[in-house]
Amino acid sequence: MKKVILKCKLEDRERFEDKLSDIDLDFSSIYWQHDRIYVPRGYKQGMNFPRLIMRTEMRAVDEPPTHSLILRRHIEDSGVDVVEETPVTDYVNTVNIILQLGFRPSGEVSRRRQELIMGEGTKIYLDEIDGRDNEHYAKIESELIGDTSVEEARSDLEKTFKSLGETEFVEKTYAEL
């Protein structure tokens, strides 16, 4: 699936949430995610190489965690992210396969996350990254559907953030921060 993703560092998380709540949009309860990122040999920023992400997610303390393998490829010249996610039942064997394919670990990110579904194919995530004291981020992911151009989709996401008073856009991944 092709997505346009835009991320902002929030100046004031409560104000951001309040603005969305004022228009009857509320975030889900908080859940925890941990990503282990793997890159292929010869990986270089901006070369359109894929990354594999092993994600562990806990939505409730009384339920077991879930695992998924995410293929993410950012196409630099188009601004599109190609993202495919597959559920994983055997975490250890899947990581061994990733390593045997020549991928190497490049980073880990843990976060507390809330989500808000804006409409068909569009979600806003509210993230607090472990180890980043009192920094909060909002990320909008929008699927490219039909004839919508990347520029048009990105412009709409920027307008959404600006209408909520947020303008500090972040291009780096959480692992790069």
C-alpha atoms as a PDB file:
ATOM      1  CA  MET A   1       0.000   0.000   0.000  1.00  0.00           C
ATOM      2  CA  LYS A   2       1.282   3.476  -0.847  1.00  0.00           C
ATOM      3  CA  LYS A   3       1.169   6.152   1.836  1.00  0.00           C
ATOM      4  CA  VAL A   4       2.081   9.765   2.299  1.00  0.00           C
ATOM      5  CA  ILE A   5       3.349  10.343   5.829  1.00  0.00           C
ATOM      6  CA  LEU A   6       3.923  13.642   7.592  1.00  0.00           C
ATOM      7  CA  LYS A   7       5.233  14.012  11.123  1.00  0.00           C
ATOM      8  CA  CYS A   8       5.283  17.015  13.473  1.00  0.00           C
ATOM      9  CA  LYS A   9       6.978  17.636  16.770  1.00  0.00           C
ATOM     10  CA  LEU A  10       4.231  18.956  19.024  1.00  0.00           C
ATOM     11  CA  GLU A  11       4.723  22.180  20.893  1.00  0.00           C
ATOM     12  CA  ASP A  12       1.923  21.379  23.353  1.00  0.00           C
ATOM     13  CA  ARG A  13       0.364  17.896  23.340  1.00  0.00           C
ATOM     14  CA  GLU A  14      -2.648  18.832  25.458  1.00  0.00           C
ATOM     15  CA  ARG A  15      -3.504  21.787  23.226  1.00  0.00           C
ATOM     16  CA  PHE A  16      -3.238  19.536  20.149  1.00  0.00           C
ATOM     17  CA  GLU A  17      -5.557  16.933  21.695  1.00  0.00           C
ATOM     18  CA  ASP A  18      -7.985  19.626  22.862  1.00  0.00           C
ATOM     19  CA  LYS A  19      -8.274  21.085  19.353  1.00  0.00           C
ATOM     20  CA  LEU A  20      -9.191  17.666  17.956  1.00  0.00           C
ATOM     21  CA  SER A  21     -11.555  16.987  20.849  1.00  0.00           C
ATOM     22  CA  ASP A  22     -13.306  20.311  20.146  1.00  0.00           C
ATOM     23  CA  ILE A  23     -14.350  18.915  16.755  1.00  0.00           C
ATOM     24  CA  ASP A  24     -15.460  15.600  18.334  1.00  0.00           C
ATOM     25  CA  LEU A  25     -12.352  13.613  17.398  1.00  0.00           C
ATOM     26  CA  ASP A  26     -10.776  11.606  20.198  1.00  0.00           C
ATOM     27  CA  PHE A  27      -7.737   9.366  20.344  1.00  0.00           C
ATOM     28  CA  SER A  28      -7.797   5.690  21.309  1.00  0.00           C
ATOM     29  CA  SER A  29      -6.438   4.558  24.641  1.00  0.00           C
ATOM     30  CA  ILE A  30      -2.644   4.418  24.933  1.00  0.00           C
ATOM     31  CA  TYR A  31      -0.846   1.286  23.793  1.00  0.00           C
ATOM     32  CA  TRP A  32       2.844   0.332  23.618  1.00  0.00           C
ATOM     33  CA  GLN A  33       4.912  -0.487  20.536  1.00  0.00           C
ATOM     34  CA  HIS A  34       8.509  -1.561  20.151  1.00  0.00           C
ATOM     35  CA  ASP A  35      10.186  -1.618  16.738  1.00  0.00           C
ATOM     36  CA  ARG A  36      13.453  -3.310  15.822  1.00  0.00           C
ATOM     37  CA  ILE A  37      14.654  -1.930  12.511  1.00  0.00           C
ATOM     38  CA  TYR A  38      16.737  -3.959  10.047  1.00  0.00           C
ATOM     39  CA  VAL A  39      18.417  -2.667   6.892  1.00  0.00           C
ATOM     40  CA  PRO A  40      20.120  -4.535   4.019  1.00  0.00           C
ATOM     41  CA  ARG A  41      23.873  -4.606   3.510  1.00  0.00           C
ATOM     42  CA  GLY A  42      25.032  -1.443   1.797  1.00  0.00           C
ATOM     43  CA  TYR A  43      22.074   0.568   3.118  1.00  0.00           C
ATOM     44  CA  LYS A  44      22.439   4.312   2.642  1.00  0.00           C
ATOM     45  CA  GLN A  45      19.981   7.060   3.453  1.00  0.00           C
ATOM     46  CA  GLY A  46      18.134   8.287   0.379  1.00  0.00           C
ATOM     47  CA  MET A  47      18.821   5.248  -1.821  1.00  0.00           C
ATOM     48  CA  ASN A  48      15.279   3.808  -1.703  1.00  0.00           C
ATOM     49  CA  PHE A  49      16.412   0.592  -0.006  1.00  0.00           C
ATOM     50  CA  PRO A  50      13.759  -1.269   1.982  1.00  0.00           C
ATOM     51  CA  ARG A  51      13.794  -1.521   5.755  1.00  0.00           C
ATOM     52  CA  LEU A  52      12.278  -4.389   7.681  1.00  0.00           C
ATOM     53  CA  ILE A  53      10.703  -3.659  11.036  1.00  0.00           C
ATOM     54  CA  MET A  54       9.823  -6.277  13.624  1.00  0.00           C
ATOM     55  CA  ARG A  55       7.053  -4.720  15.695  1.00  0.00           C
ATOM     56  CA  THR A  56       5.846  -5.870  19.078  1.00  0.00           C
ATOM     57  CA  GLU A  57       2.612  -4.300  20.242  1.00  0.00           C
ATOM     58  CA  MET A  58       0.759  -4.478  23.547  1.00  0.00           C
ATOM     59  CA  ARG A  59      -2.728  -3.025  23.597  1.00  0.00           C
ATOM     60  CA  ALA A  60      -3.738  -4.374  27.019  1.00  0.00           C
ATOM     61  CA  VAL A  61      -1.778  -5.799  29.959  1.00  0.00           C
ATOM     62  CA  ASP A  62      -4.095  -8.794  30.236  1.00  0.00           C
ATOM     63  CA  GLU A  63      -3.544  -9.849  26.604  1.00  0.00           C
ATOM     64  CA  PRO A  64      -0.404 -11.288  24.984  1.00  0.00           C
ATOM     65  CA  PRO A  65       1.629  -9.010  22.718  1.00  0.00           C
ATOM     66  CA  THR A  66       1.232  -9.241  18.964  1.00  0.00           C
ATOM     67  CA  HIS A  67       4.102  -9.251  16.473  1.00  0.00           C
ATOM     68  CA  SER A  68       4.269  -8.143  12.875  1.00  0.00           C
ATOM     69  CA  LEU A  69       6.860  -7.764  10.153  1.00  0.00           C
ATOM     70  CA  ILE A  70       6.684  -4.484   8.285  1.00  0.00           C
ATOM     71  CA  LEU A  71       8.366  -3.806   4.976  1.00  0.00           C
ATOM     72  CA  ARG A  72       8.842  -0.059   4.585  1.00  0.00           C
ATOM     73  CA  ARG A  73      10.409   1.608   1.614  1.00  0.00           C
ATOM     74  CA  HIS A  74      10.554   5.382   1.230  1.00  0.00           C
ATOM     75  CA  ILE A  75      10.754   6.437  -2.400  1.00  0.00           C
ATOM     76  CA  GLU A  76      12.753   9.665  -2.075  1.00  0.00           C
ATOM     77  CA  ASP A  77      11.998  11.247  -5.427  1.00  0.00           C
ATOM     78  CA  SER A  78       8.237  10.748  -5.116  1.00  0.00           C
ATOM     79  CA  GLY A  79       7.706  11.266  -1.368  1.00  0.00           C
ATOM     80  CA  VAL A  80       5.734   8.013  -1.140  1.00  0.00           C
ATOM     81  CA  ASP A  81       6.194   5.274   1.436  1.00  0.00           C
ATOM     82  CA  VAL A  82       5.416   1.726   0.371  1.00  0.00           C
ATOM     83  CA  VAL A  83       4.309  -0.180   3.465  1.00  0.00           C
ATOM     84  CA  GLU A  84       3.302  -3.821   3.812  1.00  0.00           C
ATOM     85  CA  GLU A  85       2.558  -5.445   7.182  1.00  0.00           C
ATOM     86  CA  THR A  86       2.332  -9.170   7.910  1.00  0.00           C
ATOM     87  CA  PRO A  87       1.362 -10.765  11.240  1.00  0.00           C
ATOM     88  CA  VAL A  88       4.092 -12.953  12.769  1.00  0.00           C
ATOM     89  CA  THR A  89       3.466 -15.915  15.052  1.00  0.00           C
ATOM     90  CA  ASP A  90       7.100 -16.923  15.632  1.00  0.00           C
ATOM     91  CA  TYR A  91       9.170 -13.838  16.456  1.00  0.00           C
ATOM     92  CA  VAL A  92      12.535 -15.596  16.908  1.00  0.00           C
ATOM     93  CA  ASN A  93      12.369 -17.598  13.670  1.00  0.00           C
ATOM     94  CA  THR A  94      11.305 -14.522  11.715  1.00  0.00           C
ATOM     95  CA  VAL A  95      14.266 -12.522  13.045  1.00  0.00           C
ATOM     96  CA  ASN A  96      16.593 -15.397  12.122  1.00  0.00           C
ATOM     97  CA  ILE A  97      15.228 -15.348   8.562  1.00  0.00           C
ATOM     98  CA  ILE A  98      15.766 -11.570   8.366  1.00  0.00           C
ATOM     99  CA  LEU A  99      19.383 -11.970   9.492  1.00  0.00           C
ATOM    100  CA  GLN A 100      20.003 -14.880   7.091  1.00  0.00           C
ATOM    101  CA  LEU A 101      18.727 -12.716   4.235  1.00  0.00           C
ATOM    102  CA  GLY A 102      21.586 -10.309   4.968  1.00  0.00           C
ATOM    103  CA  PHE A 103      19.732  -7.595   6.847  1.00  0.00           C
ATOM    104  CA  ARG A 104      21.420  -6.099   9.905  1.00  0.00           C
ATOM    105  CA  PRO A 105      19.971  -4.378  12.977  1.00  0.00           C
ATOM    106  CA  SER A 106      20.093  -0.582  12.695  1.00  0.00           C
ATOM    107  CA  GLY A 107      17.988   0.687  15.586  1.00  0.00           C
ATOM    108  CA  GLU A 108      15.202   0.236  18.084  1.00  0.00           C
ATOM    109  CA  VAL A 109      12.326   2.509  19.042  1.00  0.00           C
ATOM    110  CA  SER A 110       9.810   2.125  21.853  1.00  0.00           C
ATOM    111  CA  ARG A 111       6.807   4.401  22.085  1.00  0.00           C
ATOM    112  CA  ARG A 112       3.499   4.944  23.721  1.00  0.00           C
ATOM    113  CA  ARG A 113       0.964   5.559  21.011  1.00  0.00           C
ATOM    114  CA  GLN A 114      -2.618   6.645  20.540  1.00  0.00           C
ATOM    115  CA  GLU A 115      -4.428   6.675  17.238  1.00  0.00           C
ATOM    116  CA  LEU A 116      -7.303   8.498  15.662  1.00  0.00           C
ATOM    117  CA  ILE A 117      -8.979   7.322  12.475  1.00  0.00           C
ATOM    118  CA  MET A 118      -9.802  10.413  10.416  1.00  0.00           C
ATOM    119  CA  GLY A 119     -11.554   8.705   7.557  1.00  0.00           C
ATOM    120  CA  GLU A 120     -10.971   6.074   4.931  1.00  0.00           C
ATOM    121  CA  GLY A 121      -7.222   5.488   4.726  1.00  0.00           C
ATOM    122  CA  THR A 122      -6.147   8.312   7.041  1.00  0.00           C
ATOM    123  CA  LYS A 123      -4.917   8.021  10.624  1.00  0.00           C
ATOM    124  CA  ILE A 124      -3.318  10.395  13.081  1.00  0.00           C
ATOM    125  CA  TYR A 125      -0.924   8.914  15.614  1.00  0.00           C
ATOM    126  CA  LEU A 126       0.097  10.643  18.814  1.00  0.00           C
ATOM    127  CA  ASP A 127       3.473   9.326  19.960  1.00  0.00           C
ATOM    128  CA  GLU A 128       5.629   9.658  23.044  1.00  0.00           C
ATOM    129  CA  ILE A 129       9.041   8.163  22.270  1.00  0.00           C
ATOM    130  CA  ASP A 130      10.875   6.434  25.133  1.00  0.00           C
ATOM    131  CA  GLY A 131      14.135   8.200  25.970  1.00  0.00           C
ATOM    132  CA  ARG A 132      13.017  11.543  24.462  1.00  0.00           C
ATOM    133  CA  ASP A 133      12.072  13.461  27.599  1.00  0.00           C
ATOM    134  CA  ASN A 134       8.772  15.240  27.292  1.00  0.00           C
ATOM    135  CA  GLU A 135       8.790  15.242  23.489  1.00  0.00           C
ATOM    136  CA  HIS A 136       5.584  14.358  21.710  1.00  0.00           C
ATOM    137  CA  TYR A 137       4.997  13.818  18.021  1.00  0.00           C
ATOM    138  CA  ALA A 138       1.944  13.602  15.805  1.00  0.00           C
ATOM    139  CA  LYS A 139       2.069  11.646  12.584  1.00  0.00           C
ATOM    140  CA  ILE A 140      -0.540  11.534   9.839  1.00  0.00           C
ATOM    141  CA  GLU A 141      -0.530   8.589   7.449  1.00  0.00           C
ATOM    142  CA  SER A 142      -2.742   8.836   4.416  1.00  0.00           C
ATOM    143  CA  GLU A 143      -3.152   6.096   1.810  1.00  0.00           C
ATOM    144  CA  LEU A 144      -2.876   7.209  -1.786  1.00  0.00           C
ATOM    145  CA  ILE A 145      -6.236   6.312  -3.256  1.00  0.00           C
ATOM    146  CA  GLY A 146      -7.296   6.746  -6.863  1.00  0.00           C
ATOM    147  CA  ASP A 147      -5.834   9.639  -8.821  1.00  0.00           C
ATOM    148  CA  THR A 148      -4.697  11.702  -5.828  1.00  0.00           C
ATOM    149  CA  SER A 149      -1.213  13.059  -6.457  1.00  0.00           C
ATOM    150  CA  VAL A 150       1.525  12.881  -3.821  1.00  0.00           C
ATOM    151  CA  GLU A 151       1.855  16.670  -3.831  1.00  0.00           C
ATOM    152  CA  GLU A 152      -1.881  17.124  -3.297  1.00  0.00           C
ATOM    153  CA  ALA A 153      -1.960  14.562  -0.464  1.00  0.00           C
ATOM    154  CA  ARG A 154       1.097  16.074   1.247  1.00  0.00           C
ATOM    155  CA  SER A 155      -0.351  19.571   0.921  1.00  0.00           C
ATOM    156  CA  ASP A 156      -3.598  18.384   2.557  1.00  0.00           C
ATOM    157  CA  LEU A 157      -1.638  16.860   5.456  1.00  0.00           C
ATOM    158  CA  GLU A 158       0.346  20.077   5.931  1.00  0.00           C
ATOM    159  CA  LYS A 159      -2.893  22.100   5.924  1.00  0.00           C
ATOM    160  CA  THR A 160      -4.349  19.756   8.538  1.00  0.00           C
ATOM    161  CA  PHE A 161      -1.366  20.231  10.847  1.00  0.00           C
ATOM    162  CA  LYS A 162      -1.306  24.003  10.288  1.00  0.00           C
ATOM    163  CA  SER A 163      -5.036  24.244  11.073  1.00  0.00           C
ATOM    164  CA  LEU A 164      -4.199  22.569  14.402  1.00  0.00           C
ATOM    165  CA  GLY A 165      -1.404  25.079  15.080  1.00  0.00           C
ATOM    166  CA  GLU A 166       1.493  22.709  14.324  1.00  0.00           C
ATOM    167  CA  THR A 167       4.256  23.661  11.906  1.00  0.00           C
ATOM    168  CA  GLU A 168       7.437  21.925  13.145  1.00  0.00           C
ATOM    169  CA  PHE A 169       7.603  19.190  10.507  1.00  0.00           C
ATOM    170  CA  VAL A 170      10.076  16.341  11.067  1.00  0.00           C
ATOM    171  CA  GLU A 171      11.593  14.386   8.178  1.00  0.00           C
ATOM    172  CA  LYS A 172      13.681  11.941  10.233  1.00  0.00           C
ATOM    173  CA  THR A 173      12.432   8.602  11.480  1.00  0.00           C
ATOM    174  CA  TYR A 174      12.093   8.128  15.225  1.00  0.00           C
ATOM    175  CA  ALA A 175      15.212   5.940  15.192  1.00  0.00           C
ATOM    176  CA  GLU A 176      17.185   8.793  13.590  1.00  0.00           C
ATOM    177  CA  LEU A 177      16.139  11.434  16.128  1.00  0.00           C
END
